[in-house]
CSV table of C-alpha atoms and ligand atoms in Angstrom, one decimal:
chain,number,residue,atom,x,y,z
A,531,MET,CA,113.0,177.2,-119.2
A,532,GLN,CA,115.2,178.5,-116.3
A,533,ALA,CA,114.4,182.2,-117.5
A,534,THR,CA,111.0,182.3,-116.9
A,535,SER,CA,110.6,180.3,-113.5
A,536,ARG,CA,108.7,183.3,-112.4
A,537,VAL,CA,106.0,182.6,-114.6
A,538,SER,CA,102.5,183.9,-114.1
A,539,VAL,CA,99.4,181.6,-113.8
A,540,GLY,CA,98.0,182.8,-117.3
A,541,THR,CA,101.0,181.5,-118.8
A,542,ARG,CA,101.7,178.2,-117.1
A,543,GLY,CA,99.9,176.1,-120.4
A,544,ILE,CA,103.6,177.1,-122.1
A,545,ILE,CA,105.7,175.8,-119.3
A,546,LEU,CA,103.4,172.6,-119.2
A,547,TYR,CA,103.4,171.9,-122.5
A,548,ALA,CA,107.5,172.1,-123.1
A,549,LEU,CA,107.3,169.3,-120.6
A,550,THR,CA,104.6,167.0,-122.0
A,551,ALA,CA,106.3,167.7,-125.6
A,552,VAL,CA,109.6,166.3,-123.9
A,553,ALA,CA,108.3,163.2,-122.4
A,554,VAL,CA,106.0,162.0,-125.3
A,555,THR,CA,108.6,162.4,-127.6
A,556,SER,CA,111.1,159.7,-126.0
A,557,ALA,CA,108.2,157.7,-125.4
A,558,THR,CA,107.2,157.3,-129.1
A,559,ALA,CA,110.2,158.1,-131.3
A,560,PRO,CA,112.3,155.3,-132.6
A,561,THR,CA,115.4,155.2,-130.8
A,562,ALA,CA,118.6,154.8,-132.5
A,563,SER,CA,120.4,151.5,-131.6
A,564,PHE,CA,123.3,152.6,-130.4
A,565,GLY,CA,125.6,150.1,-128.4
A,566,GLN,CA,123.5,147.3,-129.9
A,567,THR,CA,124.1,144.5,-131.9
A,568,ASP,CA,121.1,145.1,-134.8
A,569,ALA,CA,122.7,148.0,-136.8
A,570,VAL,CA,120.4,150.6,-138.3
A,571,THR,CA,119.1,149.9,-141.8
A,572,PHE,CA,116.9,151.6,-144.1
A,573,THR,CA,113.8,149.2,-144.2
A,574,LYS,CA,113.6,148.9,-140.6
A,575,ASP,CA,114.8,152.4,-139.4
A,576,VAL,CA,114.7,154.8,-142.0
A,577,ALA,CA,111.9,154.5,-144.2
A,578,PRO,CA,109.3,154.9,-141.3
A,579,ILE,CA,110.7,158.4,-140.6
A,580,PHE,CA,110.8,159.2,-144.6
A,581,GLN,CA,107.4,158.3,-144.7
A,582,ALA,CA,106.1,160.6,-141.9
A,583,SER,CA,108.4,163.6,-142.1
A,584,CYS,CA,109.9,163.7,-145.8
A,585,GLN,CA,107.7,162.3,-148.5
A,586,THR,CA,104.7,164.4,-148.4
A,587,CYS,CA,107.6,166.7,-150.5
A,588,HIS,CA,110.2,164.1,-151.6
A,589,ARG,CA,108.0,162.2,-153.9
A,590,ASP,CA,107.4,162.3,-157.6
A,591,GLY,CA,104.9,165.2,-158.7
A,592,ALA,CA,105.9,166.8,-155.3
A,593,ILE,CA,108.1,170.1,-154.8
A,594,ALA,CA,111.6,168.6,-153.6
A,595,PRO,CA,114.3,168.0,-156.0
A,596,MET,CA,114.1,164.3,-155.3
A,597,SER,CA,111.8,161.2,-154.1
A,598,LEU,CA,112.7,159.6,-151.4
A,599,MET,CA,110.1,156.8,-151.4
A,600,THR,CA,112.4,153.6,-152.0
A,601,TYR,CA,115.9,152.7,-150.9
A,602,GLU,CA,117.4,152.9,-154.5
A,603,GLU,CA,115.9,156.4,-154.4
A,604,SER,CA,117.2,157.5,-151.2
A,605,ARG,CA,121.1,156.2,-150.9
A,606,PRO,CA,122.4,158.3,-153.2
A,607,TRP,CA,121.4,161.2,-150.8
A,608,ALA,CA,122.7,159.6,-147.8
A,609,ARG,CA,125.4,162.3,-147.3
A,610,ALA,CA,123.2,165.2,-148.3
A,611,ILE,CA,120.5,163.8,-145.9
A,612,LYS,CA,122.7,163.5,-143.0
A,613,ASP,CA,124.1,167.2,-143.8
A,614,LYS,CA,120.5,168.5,-143.6
A,615,VAL,CA,118.9,166.8,-141.4
A,616,SER,CA,121.8,167.1,-138.8
A,617,THR,CA,121.5,171.1,-139.3
A,618,ARG,CA,117.9,171.0,-138.7
A,619,THR,CA,117.6,172.6,-142.5
A,620,MET,CA,115.1,169.8,-143.6
A,621,PRO,CA,112.5,169.1,-143.0
A,622,PRO,CA,112.0,173.2,-143.2
A,623,TRP,CA,111.0,174.1,-139.7
A,624,TYR,CA,113.0,176.7,-137.9
A,625,ILE,CA,111.2,176.8,-134.2
A,626,ASP,CA,114.1,176.8,-131.2
A,627,ARG,CA,113.6,173.7,-129.5
A,628,ASN,CA,115.1,175.0,-126.1
A,629,ILE,CA,113.0,178.2,-125.8
A,630,GLY,CA,109.4,178.7,-125.3
A,631,VAL,CA,106.4,176.6,-126.7
A,632,GLN,CA,107.1,173.4,-128.0
A,633,ASP,CA,103.5,171.8,-129.0
A,634,PHE,CA,102.4,173.1,-132.6
A,635,LYS,CA,99.9,172.1,-135.5
A,636,TYR,CA,101.6,170.5,-138.4
A,637,ASP,CA,105.1,170.2,-136.6
A,638,ARG,CA,107.0,168.3,-139.3
A,639,SER,CA,110.4,168.5,-137.4
A,640,LEU,CA,112.6,165.5,-136.1
A,641,SER,CA,113.1,164.5,-132.6
A,642,ASP,CA,116.5,164.1,-131.6
A,643,ASP,CA,116.4,160.6,-131.4
A,644,GLN,CA,115.2,160.7,-135.3
A,645,ILE,CA,118.1,162.5,-136.3
A,646,ALA,CA,120.8,160.5,-134.4
A,647,THR,CA,118.8,157.4,-136.1
A,648,ILE,CA,119.6,158.9,-139.5
A,649,VAL,CA,123.0,159.9,-138.9
A,650,ALA,CA,124.3,156.5,-137.4
A,651,TRP,CA,122.2,154.9,-141.0
A,652,VAL,CA,124.3,157.1,-143.0
A,653,ASP,CA,127.7,156.7,-141.0
A,654,ALA,CA,127.2,152.9,-141.0
A,655,GLY,CA,127.4,153.0,-144.7
A,656,ALA,CA,123.9,153.3,-145.3
A,657,PRO,CA,122.9,149.8,-145.5
A,658,ARG,CA,119.6,148.3,-147.2
A,659,GLY,CA,118.7,146.0,-144.1
A,660,ASN,CA,116.3,143.3,-144.7
A,661,PRO,CA,113.7,143.7,-147.2
A,662,SER,CA,111.1,142.1,-145.1
A,663,ASP,CA,111.7,145.2,-142.8
A,664,MET,CA,110.1,147.7,-145.4
A,665,PRO,CA,106.8,149.2,-144.2
A,666,PRO,CA,104.2,149.5,-147.0
A,667,PRO,CA,104.5,152.4,-149.2
A,668,ARG,CA,102.3,155.4,-147.7
A,669,GLN,CA,99.3,156.4,-149.6
A,670,PHE,CA,99.2,160.2,-150.3
A,671,ALA,CA,95.3,162.0,-150.7
A,672,ASP,CA,93.8,162.5,-153.9
A,673,ARG,CA,95.4,166.2,-155.1
A,674,ASP,CA,92.2,167.4,-156.2
A,675,LYS,CA,90.5,166.9,-152.3
A,676,TRP,CA,90.4,169.8,-150.0
A,677,ASN,CA,91.6,168.8,-146.6
A,678,VAL,CA,89.0,171.1,-144.6
A,679,GLY,CA,86.3,169.7,-146.8
A,680,GLU,CA,84.5,170.9,-150.2
A,681,PRO,CA,84.5,174.8,-149.8
A,682,ASP,CA,81.6,177.1,-150.1
A,683,LEU,CA,83.3,179.5,-152.2
A,684,ILE,CA,86.5,178.5,-154.4
A,685,VAL,CA,88.7,181.7,-155.7
A,686,PRO,CA,91.7,180.9,-158.0
A,687,ILE,CA,94.5,183.3,-159.0
A,688,PRO,CA,93.5,185.2,-161.5
A,689,GLU,CA,94.9,183.4,-164.4
A,690,PRO,CA,96.7,180.0,-164.9
A,691,PHE,CA,100.4,180.7,-164.2
A,692,VAL,CA,103.0,178.9,-166.5
A,693,VAL,CA,106.6,177.8,-164.8
A,694,ALA,CA,109.2,177.0,-167.1
A,695,ALA,CA,111.3,174.0,-167.2
A,696,GLU,CA,114.3,175.8,-166.3
A,697,GLY,CA,114.6,179.2,-164.9
A,698,ALA,CA,115.0,181.4,-161.8
A,699,ASN,CA,112.6,181.0,-158.9
A,700,TRP,CA,109.4,183.3,-158.8
A,701,TRP,CA,107.9,185.6,-156.1
A,702,GLY,CA,105.4,187.8,-156.4
A,703,ASP,CA,101.7,188.9,-155.8
A,704,LEU,CA,99.0,188.0,-157.7
A,705,PHE,CA,95.2,189.4,-156.8
A,706,SER,CA,91.4,188.1,-157.4
A,707,ASP,CA,88.4,189.5,-156.8
A,708,SER,CA,86.6,187.4,-154.2
A,709,GLY,CA,83.3,188.3,-155.8
A,710,LEU,CA,81.6,188.5,-152.4
A,711,THR,CA,78.4,190.8,-152.3
A,712,GLU,CA,78.1,190.6,-148.7
A,713,ASP,CA,80.1,190.1,-145.6
A,714,ARG,CA,80.6,186.6,-144.5
A,715,TRP,CA,82.1,184.9,-141.5
A,716,ILE,CA,84.4,181.9,-142.7
A,717,LYS,CA,85.2,178.8,-140.3
A,718,ALA,CA,88.0,177.4,-142.3
A,719,VAL,CA,90.2,178.2,-145.2
A,720,GLU,CA,92.4,176.3,-147.3
A,721,THR,CA,95.1,177.5,-150.4
A,722,LYS,CA,95.8,174.9,-152.5
A,723,PRO,CA,97.7,174.7,-156.0
A,724,SER,CA,95.7,173.2,-158.8
A,725,PRO,CA,96.4,169.2,-158.9
A,726,GLU,CA,99.5,169.6,-161.6
A,727,GLY,CA,100.8,172.7,-160.1
A,728,PHE,CA,101.6,170.7,-157.2
A,729,PRO,CA,105.4,169.9,-158.1
A,730,VAL,CA,105.8,174.1,-158.7
A,731,VAL,CA,104.7,175.8,-156.1
A,732,HIS,CA,107.0,176.2,-153.3
A,733,HIS,CA,104.4,178.3,-150.9
A,734,ALA,CA,101.6,180.4,-151.3
A,735,VAL,CA,100.1,182.7,-148.7
A,736,THR,CA,96.8,184.4,-148.9
A,737,ARG,CA,95.6,187.6,-147.8
A,738,LEU,CA,92.6,189.5,-147.5
A,739,GLN,CA,92.7,193.0,-148.8
A,740,GLU,CA,90.8,195.8,-149.6
A,741,SER,CA,91.9,196.8,-152.4
A,742,ARG,CA,95.4,195.5,-154.3
A,743,ASP,CA,97.1,198.5,-153.2
A,744,SER,CA,96.3,198.7,-149.5
A,745,ASP,CA,99.0,197.4,-147.4
A,746,GLU,CA,96.8,196.8,-144.5
A,747,GLY,CA,95.2,193.5,-144.5
A,748,ASP,CA,94.0,190.0,-142.9
A,749,PHE,CA,96.4,187.3,-143.1
A,750,LEU,CA,94.3,184.1,-144.6
A,751,ASN,CA,96.3,181.0,-145.0
A,752,GLU,CA,99.5,179.8,-145.9
A,753,TYR,CA,100.0,176.8,-148.2
A,754,ALA,CA,103.1,174.4,-147.8
A,755,GLN,CA,103.1,171.0,-149.0
A,756,GLY,CA,102.5,168.6,-145.7
A,757,LYS,CA,99.8,171.4,-144.3
A,758,ASN,CA,96.4,170.6,-144.1
A,759,GLY,CA,94.6,174.0,-144.2
A,760,ASP,CA,93.2,175.8,-141.3
A,761,VAL,CA,89.7,174.9,-139.5
A,762,PHE,CA,89.6,177.7,-136.9
A,763,PRO,CA,88.7,177.1,-133.2
A,764,ALA,CA,85.1,176.2,-132.5
A,765,GLY,CA,83.2,179.2,-132.1
A,766,THR,CA,85.9,181.8,-133.9
A,767,GLY,CA,85.9,183.0,-137.4
A,768,ARG,CA,87.2,185.4,-139.5
A,769,LEU,CA,85.3,188.3,-141.2
A,770,VAL,CA,85.7,188.2,-145.2
A,771,LYS,CA,84.1,191.9,-146.5
A,772,ALA,CA,81.9,192.3,-149.3
A,773,GLY,CA,84.3,193.3,-152.2
A,774,SER,CA,87.6,192.0,-150.7
A,775,ILE,CA,90.2,191.2,-153.0
A,776,ILE,CA,92.5,188.2,-151.7
A,777,ARG,CA,96.1,188.6,-152.6
A,778,PHE,CA,98.2,185.8,-153.4
A,779,ASN,CA,101.9,185.7,-152.2
A,780,MET,CA,103.2,182.9,-154.8
A,781,HIS,CA,106.9,181.3,-154.7
A,782,TYR,CA,106.9,179.2,-158.0
A,783,ALA,CA,110.1,177.2,-158.6
A,784,SER,CA,111.3,175.2,-161.9
A,785,ASN,CA,111.2,171.6,-162.1
A,786,GLY,CA,112.3,170.4,-165.3
A,787,THR,CA,109.1,170.2,-166.6
A,788,GLU,CA,106.9,173.5,-168.0
A,789,THR,CA,103.9,173.2,-165.7
A,790,THR,CA,100.9,175.4,-165.3
A,791,ASP,CA,99.3,176.1,-161.9
A,792,ARG,CA,96.5,177.5,-160.9
A,793,THR,CA,96.2,177.7,-157.0
A,794,SER,CA,93.0,178.6,-155.0
A,795,VAL,CA,91.9,179.4,-151.8
A,796,GLY,CA,89.0,178.0,-150.9
A,797,LEU,CA,86.5,179.4,-147.9
A,798,THR,CA,84.0,177.9,-145.6
A,799,PHE,CA,81.4,180.2,-144.4
A,800,TYR,CA,79.2,180.0,-141.2
A,801,PRO,CA,75.3,179.9,-142.0
A,802,LYS,CA,74.5,183.5,-143.2
A,803,GLY,CA,73.4,185.7,-140.2
A,804,GLU,CA,75.2,183.4,-137.9
A,805,THR,CA,78.0,185.3,-136.2
A,806,PRO,CA,81.0,183.4,-134.2
A,807,GLU,CA,81.7,184.2,-130.6
A,808,HIS,CA,84.9,185.8,-131.1
A,809,GLU,CA,86.6,187.3,-134.4
A,810,LEU,CA,90.1,185.7,-135.4
A,811,PHE,CA,92.2,188.4,-136.0
A,812,SER,CA,95.4,188.2,-138.0
A,813,ARG,CA,97.3,191.0,-137.6
A,814,ALA,CA,100.9,192.2,-138.3
A,815,LEU,CA,102.5,193.6,-135.2
A,816,ALA,CA,105.1,195.4,-133.8
A,817,GLN,CA,106.3,196.3,-137.2
A,818,ASN,CA,109.8,198.4,-137.1
A,819,TYR,CA,109.9,201.1,-139.5
A,820,ASP,CA,113.1,202.1,-138.3
A,821,LEU,CA,115.6,199.1,-139.2
A,822,ASP,CA,119.5,200.1,-139.5
A,823,ILE,CA,120.9,197.3,-141.1
A,824,PRO,CA,124.9,198.1,-142.4
A,825,PRO,CA,126.6,196.3,-144.8
A,826,GLY,CA,128.7,193.4,-144.5
A,827,ASP,CA,127.1,193.1,-140.2
A,828,ASP,CA,125.9,189.4,-140.0
A,829,GLU,CA,124.0,190.2,-136.7
A,830,VAL,CA,121.9,193.3,-136.7
A,831,ARG,CA,119.8,193.4,-133.8
A,832,HIS,CA,116.1,195.0,-133.7
A,833,ASP,CA,113.6,195.3,-131.0
A,834,SER,CA,109.7,196.2,-131.5
A,835,TYR,CA,106.5,196.4,-129.3
A,836,HIS,CA,103.0,195.7,-129.6
A,837,PRO,CA,100.8,196.5,-126.5
A,838,PHE,CA,97.4,194.1,-126.7
A,839,THR,CA,94.5,195.9,-125.0
A,840,GLU,CA,92.2,193.4,-124.5
A,841,ASN,CA,93.1,189.7,-123.1
A,842,VAL,CA,93.9,187.5,-126.2
A,843,ARG,CA,94.7,183.9,-126.8
A,844,LEU,CA,97.6,183.5,-129.4
A,845,THR,CA,96.9,181.0,-131.7
A,846,GLY,CA,99.9,181.3,-134.2
A,847,TYR,CA,102.8,183.3,-135.4
A,848,GLN,CA,104.8,184.0,-138.6
A,849,PRO,CA,108.1,186.0,-138.5
A,850,HIS,CA,108.1,188.5,-141.5
A,851,LEU,CA,111.3,189.6,-142.9
A,852,HIS,CA,112.8,189.6,-146.1
A,853,ASN,CA,116.1,188.6,-147.7
A,854,ARG,CA,118.2,189.9,-144.9
A,855,GLY,CA,116.1,188.0,-142.1
A,856,LYS,CA,117.9,185.8,-139.9
A,857,ARG,CA,115.8,185.2,-136.8
A,858,GLN,CA,113.4,186.4,-134.3
A,859,CYS,CA,112.1,185.9,-131.3
A,860,ILE,CA,108.5,186.6,-129.7
A,861,GLU,CA,108.2,187.6,-125.7
A,862,ALA,CA,105.7,188.6,-123.5
A,863,ILE,CA,106.0,191.1,-121.4
A,864,LEU,CA,103.4,191.1,-118.8
A,865,PRO,CA,101.2,193.4,-116.5
A,866,ASP,CA,103.2,192.5,-113.7
A,867,GLY,CA,106.8,193.2,-115.4
A,868,THR,CA,107.7,189.4,-115.8
A,869,THR,CA,108.3,188.3,-118.7
A,870,ASP,CA,108.0,185.0,-120.6
A,871,MET,CA,109.6,184.0,-124.1
A,872,LEU,CA,106.8,182.7,-126.1
A,873,SER,CA,108.8,181.3,-129.3
A,874,CYS,CA,112.1,181.6,-131.2
A,875,SER,CA,112.5,180.5,-134.9
A,876,ASN,CA,115.0,181.0,-137.4
A,877,TRP,CA,114.6,182.7,-140.9
A,878,ASP,CA,114.8,181.2,-144.3
A,879,PHE,CA,113.7,183.5,-146.8
A,880,GLY,CA,112.9,180.2,-149.0
A,881,TRP,CA,110.4,179.0,-146.5
A,882,HIS,CA,107.5,181.1,-144.8
A,883,ILE,CA,106.3,178.9,-142.4
A,884,VAL,CA,103.3,179.8,-140.3
A,885,TYR,CA,103.5,178.5,-136.7
A,886,ASN,CA,100.3,177.3,-135.1
A,887,TYR,CA,100.3,176.5,-131.5
A,888,ALA,CA,98.9,173.7,-130.6
A,889,ASP,CA,95.5,174.3,-128.5
A,890,ASP,CA,96.3,173.8,-125.4
A,891,ALA,CA,99.5,175.2,-125.8
A,892,GLN,CA,98.3,178.6,-127.2
A,893,PRO,CA,99.6,181.6,-124.7
A,894,LEU,CA,96.9,183.3,-123.1
A,895,LEU,CA,98.1,187.0,-122.8
A,896,PRO,CA,96.0,189.1,-120.2
A,897,LYS,CA,95.4,192.8,-121.4
A,898,GLY,CA,98.4,195.3,-120.4
A,899,THR,CA,100.8,192.4,-122.0
A,900,PHE,CA,103.6,194.2,-124.7
A,901,LEU,CA,104.2,191.6,-127.3
A,902,HIS,CA,108.1,191.9,-127.9
A,903,THR,CA,109.8,190.9,-130.9
A,904,THR,CA,113.5,190.6,-131.5
A,905,THR,CA,114.7,190.3,-134.8
A,906,TRP,CA,118.1,190.0,-135.8
A,907,HIS,CA,119.3,190.6,-139.8
A,908,ASP,CA,122.5,189.2,-141.5
A,909,ASN,CA,123.6,191.5,-144.0
A,910,SER,CA,126.7,189.7,-144.7
A,911,ALA,CA,128.0,187.7,-147.9
A,912,GLY,CA,127.4,184.3,-146.0
A,913,ASN,CA,123.7,184.9,-146.4
A,914,ARG,CA,123.0,183.0,-149.6
A,915,TRP,CA,119.7,185.0,-150.1
A,916,ASN,CA,121.8,188.6,-149.6
A,917,PRO,CA,121.0,190.6,-152.8
A,918,ASP,CA,124.5,192.7,-152.1
A,919,SER,CA,126.3,192.8,-148.6
A,920,ARG,CA,128.1,195.8,-149.5
A,921,ASN,CA,124.8,197.9,-149.1
A,922,TRP,CA,123.0,199.2,-146.2
A,923,ALA,CA,119.7,198.2,-145.8
A,924,GLY,CA,116.6,200.0,-144.1
A,925,PHE,CA,112.7,199.3,-143.8
A,926,GLY,CA,111.0,199.2,-147.1
A,927,GLN,CA,108.3,197.1,-149.5
A,928,ARG,CA,110.7,196.3,-152.5
A,929,SER,CA,112.3,193.2,-151.5
A,930,SER,CA,115.9,194.3,-151.9
A,931,ASP,CA,114.7,196.4,-148.5
A,932,ASP,CA,113.9,194.6,-145.4
A,933,MET,CA,110.9,194.5,-143.2
A,934,SER,CA,110.6,193.2,-139.5
A,935,PHE,CA,107.2,192.4,-137.9
A,936,THR,CA,105.0,189.6,-136.3
A,937,TRP,CA,102.0,188.2,-138.3
A,938,THR,CA,100.0,187.0,-135.3
A,939,SER,CA,96.6,185.2,-135.1
A,940,TYR,CA,94.3,185.8,-131.8
A,941,TYR,CA,91.3,186.5,-130.6
A,942,GLU,CA,90.1,188.2,-127.8
A,943,LEU,CA,88.7,187.1,-124.4
A,944,ASP,CA,86.7,189.3,-122.1
A,945,ASP,CA,87.9,189.2,-118.3
A,946,GLU,CA,85.3,186.2,-117.4
A,947,GLU,CA,86.3,184.1,-120.6
A,948,PHE,CA,89.9,184.7,-120.0
A,949,ALA,CA,89.5,183.7,-116.2
A,950,ALA,CA,88.0,180.5,-117.3
A,951,ALA,CA,90.8,179.9,-120.2
A,952,GLN,CA,93.6,180.1,-117.2
A,953,GLU,CA,91.4,178.0,-115.0
A,954,GLU,CA,91.4,175.3,-117.5
A,955,ARG,CA,95.5,175.4,-118.1
A,956,ARG,CA,95.6,175.3,-114.3
A,957,SER,CA,93.7,172.0,-113.7
A,958,MET,CA,95.9,170.9,-116.9
A,959,THR,CA,98.6,171.4,-115.1
A,960,ASN,CA,97.7,169.4,-111.9
A,961,GLU,CA,96.6,166.7,-113.7
A,962,ASP,CA,99.6,165.9,-115.8
A,963,ASN,CA,102.1,166.7,-112.5
B,1047,HEC,C1,107.8,170.8,-146.9
B,1047,HEC,C2,108.4,170.0,-147.8
B,1047,HEC,C3,109.5,169.0,-147.5
B,1047,HEC,C4,109.7,168.2,-146.6
B,1047,HEC,C5,108.9,168.1,-145.5
B,1047,HEC,C6,110.9,167.6,-146.5
B,1047,HEC,N1,111.7,168.6,-147.7
B,1047,HEC,FE1,113.8,168.3,-148.1
B,1047,HEC,N2,113.4,169.5,-149.6
B,1047,HEC,C7,112.7,170.4,-150.0
B,1047,HEC,C8,112.8,171.1,-151.0
B,1047,HEC,C9,111.5,172.2,-151.6
B,1047,HEC,C10,113.8,171.2,-151.2
B,1047,HEC,C11,114.8,171.9,-152.2
B,1047,HEC,C12,115.6,173.1,-151.3
B,1047,HEC,C13,114.8,173.8,-151.0
B,1047,HEC,O1,113.8,174.8,-151.3
B,1047,HEC,O2,115.0,174.5,-150.0
B,1047,HEC,C14,114.5,170.1,-150.3
B,1047,HEC,C15,115.9,169.5,-150.2
B,1047,HEC,C16,116.3,168.8,-149.7
B,1047,HEC,C17,118.0,168.1,-149.7
B,1047,HEC,C18,118.8,168.9,-150.5
B,1047,HEC,C19,118.8,168.4,-152.0
B,1047,HEC,C20,120.0,168.7,-152.9
B,1047,HEC,O3,119.5,169.0,-153.7
B,1047,HEC,O4,121.2,168.7,-152.2
B,1047,HEC,C21,118.0,167.1,-148.9
B,1047,HEC,C22,119.0,166.4,-148.7
B,1047,HEC,C23,116.5,166.8,-148.2
B,1047,HEC,N3,115.7,167.8,-148.5
B,1047,HEC,C24,116.4,166.0,-147.2
B,1047,HEC,C25,114.9,165.5,-146.6
B,1047,HEC,C26,114.5,164.8,-145.6
B,1047,HEC,C27,115.7,163.5,-145.3
B,1047,HEC,C28,113.1,165.3,-145.2
B,1047,HEC,C29,112.6,164.2,-144.1
B,1047,HEC,C30,113.2,164.5,-142.8
B,1047,HEC,C31,113.0,166.2,-145.6
B,1047,HEC,N4,114.0,166.9,-146.8
B,1047,HEC,C32,112.0,166.9,-145.5
B,1047,HEC,C33,110.9,170.3,-149.8
B,1047,HEC,C34,111.3,169.1,-147.9
């Protein structure tokens, strides 16, 4: 955080949050018992971590290749588990923990202490421990249930999608007519596989478009296991225009059994005639049409910028890169010339993760701020997603082309509202210090 010591008042909340997050983690995370006589065991130390951070995906009928519900199921994977958690490949969550905002909704990452516990367990030979230490099995919500409550409108993909028992991953776009004949404001949205589809839906990203071919459109929502749909902040909403098309960007993965899915998006409306105070925008910003990615190069940097002409409260972001993507950082260049690094995250083409800032950590950016996006691409053979490291790559729509922009969710505040939001942050900083 040293680099951002010249931070303006409007962004102090970011600093605040980085500090509180650290404090909370060390207070509540289970600590590895280094130097103590009681060894780290599965039942006492590791099972609670797996319950909290792994089992939404690693259980029967979910997306991951193996279940981590019991000791018997976990033990054979001990080495792979150590590898994946210590490199922070698992759980999938690629925010840089040393830079920028650290407080997010649906954060499924492990603390350093939790990783140390798992590593110590594996290094000790992955012992079971005392069976009576085993916590009761975690209960999971019914797969029929919508986390945001029963939606007013449910729009499924056009037809059931059959995923063969064996086969390559399938990525693609499916389009459905929303059927809306009038404009409506939504206050919550959730994207969800059908109950039988959960094991094969790796992720689903939904967008609103005016037509199938349009490139413009508003981001709606991202489904990934362990995420609960989006209920927008009070007083904000997203406008769904009459005749909107819903675009489902799907990633299906075979799991050994032929499986049929019918993912749907569920929308919850504001009452007819009620307009929320603020429109929640989701926009592709700082698109770089001028990418120049030489063959073989494993670290190609590009920068792009977007000016905010209004005050904004940034509620979330998602890097948008293709196969050769490696990493993206977003920084605010404030009107007074100071800069504030907001977030950096590594990119894995297999996981399209939306990072939603916790309410009290949402960056407040005064009008005149530039969003500065820096992207790195890896066009070497070392990138497992690279279709061909011998080829130059540039901007384009095909998945063999590449891209660089930032999906952002934000709403605008007038000067008075912005001053009030800053004041609220300031008082939180004072209370906490
Ligand atoms: C959001 C879903 C999700 C969560 C949460 C998650 N995993 Fe995974 N995991 C997967 C998927 C899917 C794969 C298959 C590889 C891929 O798609 O990236 C995987 C792969 C793995 C592998 C590699 C298996 C192999 O074939 O070598 C390990 C080990 C693993 N996960 C451990 C964990 C542990 C430990 C946790 C919790 C600390 C965890 N995962 C949390 C979805 C998840």
